[in-house]
Amino acid sequence: HKLGEADRIVVILTRNHGLVRAVAKGIRRTKSRFGSRLEPFMLVDVQCHVGRSLDVVTQAEIIDPFGRAMSADYAMFTCASTMVETAERLSADDGDLGTEASPQQYLLLAGALAAMSHRRHAPGLILDSYLLRALAAAGWSVSTNRCVRCGGEADLLGWSVRDGGAVGSGYLEPGDRPLRAGDLDRLDALARGDWAALDSADDDASRRRTGRLVRASVQWHLDHAFRSFDLLEERPR
């Protein structure tokens, strides 16, 4: 966020201190000593002076420049934008961050950005898997092998965004989304991070359908209109 003539407020998801908002003084000047170190998606080692309402960045060193690859690829950039917007929302007020020994939201985001910047999998797959796993870490796990209303395992033909999972044919309600062949298997693989199954699947129609279900679930549970979601429909992921 721009601040004054040359400063910027940066939002940082930290490993041990939750979500931190700090002022990077002079960062918008050409000769800034921070330069590209505090651009979006960068993994950095940051030192801050603690202030009353906003901290002040005093030092920043790059650990891994994830943002460099993403700034040159539209699909990666839009997916990464969605991930950091989701992470900020999930981490607001230090909620659902995990423990100091295992800061789940930090580790999930850092791992997903690393996988994307190094092109280990398709950006859209990394995004959808990250979203489901981040929701699960925050307490909203989805059910992909049992009906969320009766617990049965047969005839799972619909998906309830509100209740968070698959729905059996006898328990469908208005507003439930239909599932097609292969959709539930893909959602299950996304939730578990089964990359062997995800990388081998080539059904683009199922990928788009399940991606919309994942994003609808995020919006429902977080009660937030994500600006970055609109960009995901503009071109293939």
XYZ file of C-alpha atoms in Angstrom:
237
model
C 0.000 0.000 0.000
C 1.425 3.416 -0.979
C 2.163 5.788 1.867
C 3.158 9.396 1.336
C 5.446 10.296 -1.550
C 8.037 7.522 -1.327
C 7.044 5.020 1.362
C 4.953 1.889 1.266
C 3.179 -0.248 3.848
C 4.085 -3.901 3.319
C 2.117 -6.836 4.710
C 4.317 -9.728 5.803
C 3.259 -13.206 6.904
C 6.003 -14.194 9.325
C 7.046 -17.557 10.638
C 6.845 -16.710 14.350
C 5.067 -13.354 14.681
C 1.898 -13.753 12.646
C 0.829 -11.081 10.199
C 2.954 -7.929 10.394
C 2.271 -4.563 8.745
C 5.338 -2.383 8.462
C 6.452 0.798 6.732
C 9.267 0.470 4.195
C 10.612 4.023 4.086
C 11.815 5.344 0.740
C 11.103 2.064 -1.053
C 9.504 3.808 -4.038
C 12.641 5.824 -4.741
C 14.966 4.595 -7.483
C 17.938 4.282 -5.111
C 16.020 2.586 -2.301
C 18.159 0.197 -0.265
C 15.230 -2.210 -0.126
C 14.518 -2.162 -3.854
C 12.946 -5.385 -5.077
C 13.483 -7.216 -1.789
C 10.022 -6.295 -0.519
C 8.070 -6.837 -3.726
C 5.094 -9.257 -3.624
C 5.724 -13.001 -3.184
C 9.329 -12.681 -1.984
C 10.666 -14.921 0.790
C 12.804 -12.600 2.882
C 14.558 -12.221 6.206
C 13.199 -8.978 7.662
C 14.172 -6.939 10.689
C 11.681 -4.366 11.993
C 11.542 -1.688 14.645
C 8.309 -2.221 16.588
C 6.008 0.791 16.540
C 2.664 1.653 18.117
C 0.447 0.929 15.128
C 2.915 0.093 12.341
C 6.400 -1.367 12.526
C 9.251 0.086 10.465
C 11.428 -2.105 8.257
C 15.103 -1.578 9.103
C 16.644 -4.429 7.112
C 15.585 -6.957 4.472
C 17.533 -9.740 2.792
C 16.248 -12.107 0.097
C 16.061 -15.812 0.944
C 14.288 -16.931 -2.249
C 13.068 -14.512 -4.950
C 9.785 -16.247 -5.799
C 8.377 -13.007 -7.210
C 10.842 -12.797 -10.097
C 9.416 -15.804 -11.938
C 5.822 -14.879 -11.146
C 6.082 -11.309 -12.411
C 6.896 -12.670 -15.875
C 4.032 -15.198 -16.061
C 0.392 -14.045 -15.959
C -1.040 -17.393 -14.821
C 1.483 -17.698 -12.013
C 0.967 -14.071 -10.970
C -2.818 -14.364 -10.702
C -2.628 -17.653 -8.806
C -0.008 -16.272 -6.417
C -2.124 -13.132 -5.892
C -5.044 -15.333 -4.869
C -2.883 -17.296 -2.444
C -1.469 -14.263 -0.635
C -4.894 -12.611 -0.451
C -6.279 -15.796 1.106
C -3.340 -16.101 3.497
C -3.820 -12.517 4.653
C -7.494 -13.148 5.335
C -6.853 -16.422 7.177
C -4.073 -14.899 9.262
C -5.904 -11.739 10.303
C -5.810 -11.166 14.073
C -3.281 -14.016 14.356
C -5.998 -16.595 13.795
C -5.326 -20.231 12.814
C -1.576 -19.796 12.319
C -0.589 -23.088 13.887
C 2.061 -23.437 16.580
C 5.499 -21.848 16.882
C 7.062 -25.215 16.079
C 4.741 -25.724 13.111
C 3.318 -22.428 11.788
C 0.901 -24.040 9.366
C -0.310 -21.045 7.349
C 3.247 -19.768 6.870
C 4.569 -23.169 5.804
C 1.654 -23.803 3.436
C 2.082 -20.442 1.705
C 5.875 -20.632 1.480
C 5.700 -24.174 0.121
C 3.052 -23.318 -2.460
C 4.919 -20.226 -3.690
C 8.154 -22.223 -3.917
C 6.479 -24.996 -5.931
C 4.941 -22.457 -8.278
C 8.062 -20.359 -8.828
C 10.097 -23.476 -9.594
C 7.337 -24.757 -11.928
C 6.942 -28.094 -10.189
C 3.250 -28.329 -11.120
C 0.645 -26.323 -13.035
C -0.115 -23.014 -11.256
C -3.853 -23.720 -11.084
C -3.307 -27.089 -9.403
C -0.967 -25.573 -6.825
C -3.491 -22.826 -6.121
C -6.497 -25.132 -5.675
C -4.553 -27.541 -3.474
C -3.224 -24.664 -1.380
C -6.704 -23.210 -0.885
C -8.194 -26.497 0.332
C -5.260 -27.234 2.640
C -5.190 -23.690 4.041
C -8.912 -23.974 4.794
C -8.300 -27.309 6.507
C -5.543 -25.784 8.649
C -8.025 -23.098 9.678
C -10.599 -25.697 10.711
C -12.685 -26.052 7.540
C -11.730 -29.439 6.110
C -13.844 -30.627 3.184
C -15.371 -34.093 2.954
C -14.587 -35.859 -0.313
C -15.476 -39.478 0.464
C -18.605 -39.236 2.630
C -21.853 -37.307 2.425
C -21.622 -34.277 4.706
C -25.294 -34.706 5.643
C -25.731 -38.445 6.231
C -22.207 -39.884 6.343
C -22.885 -42.332 3.532
C -20.314 -43.189 0.893
C -22.592 -44.060 -2.050
C -23.997 -41.894 -4.865
C -22.064 -38.712 -4.062
C -23.515 -36.591 -6.848
C -23.396 -33.045 -5.447
C -21.207 -30.593 -3.582
C -22.324 -28.309 -0.773
C -20.273 -25.137 -0.496
C -22.084 -24.254 2.731
C -21.592 -27.607 4.465
C -18.142 -28.242 3.029
C -18.163 -31.380 0.962
C -19.829 -34.064 -1.104
C -23.555 -34.782 -0.852
C -25.380 -38.042 -1.504
C -28.157 -38.232 -4.102
C -30.887 -38.490 -1.458
C -29.750 -35.414 0.459
C -29.313 -32.800 -2.252
C -30.663 -29.332 -1.460
C -31.225 -26.175 -3.527
C -27.902 -24.466 -4.066
C -25.806 -27.640 -4.105
C -23.470 -27.871 -7.099
C -23.570 -30.930 -9.384
C -20.516 -33.161 -9.637
C -19.416 -34.785 -12.870
C -17.321 -37.901 -13.392
C -13.851 -37.437 -11.968
C -14.611 -34.232 -10.038
C -14.675 -35.855 -6.612
C -11.442 -37.762 -7.250
C -9.772 -34.506 -8.283
C -11.059 -32.665 -5.208
C -9.796 -35.481 -2.992
C -6.369 -35.366 -4.654
C -6.224 -31.584 -4.242
C -7.090 -31.822 -0.547
C -4.423 -34.491 0.042
C -1.761 -33.003 -2.238
C -1.623 -36.158 -4.393
C 0.544 -34.697 -7.166
C 1.023 -37.979 -9.025
C -2.741 -38.161 -9.613
C -3.124 -34.435 -10.322
C -0.237 -34.172 -12.787
C -1.439 -37.182 -14.779
C -5.038 -35.930 -15.143
C -5.739 -33.941 -18.302
C -9.466 -33.138 -18.046
C -9.549 -29.348 -18.413
C -13.318 -29.185 -17.938
C -13.073 -30.984 -14.581
C -10.162 -28.738 -13.580
C -12.246 -25.628 -14.209
C -15.311 -27.025 -12.412
C -13.400 -28.112 -9.326
C -11.471 -24.831 -9.253
C -14.752 -22.918 -9.072
C -15.972 -25.181 -6.263
C -12.775 -24.610 -4.299
C -12.956 -20.836 -4.679
C -16.662 -20.790 -3.810
C -15.860 -22.699 -0.614
C -13.158 -20.182 0.316
C -15.475 -17.227 -0.254
C -18.284 -18.824 1.743
C -16.234 -19.729 4.805
C -14.216 -16.511 4.904
C -17.207 -14.313 4.007
C -15.044 -12.174 1.760
C -15.218 -11.114 -1.899
C -11.733 -11.861 -3.214
C -10.644 -9.401 -5.885
C -8.092 -11.816 -7.306
C -10.699 -14.519 -8.033
C -12.061 -12.569 -11.004
C -8.652 -12.671 -12.709
C -8.550 -16.468 -12.641
C -11.357 -16.775 -15.189
C -9.590 -14.633 -17.790
C -7.246 -17.279 -19.164
C -6.308 -20.978 -18.587
C -4.334 -21.867 -15.472
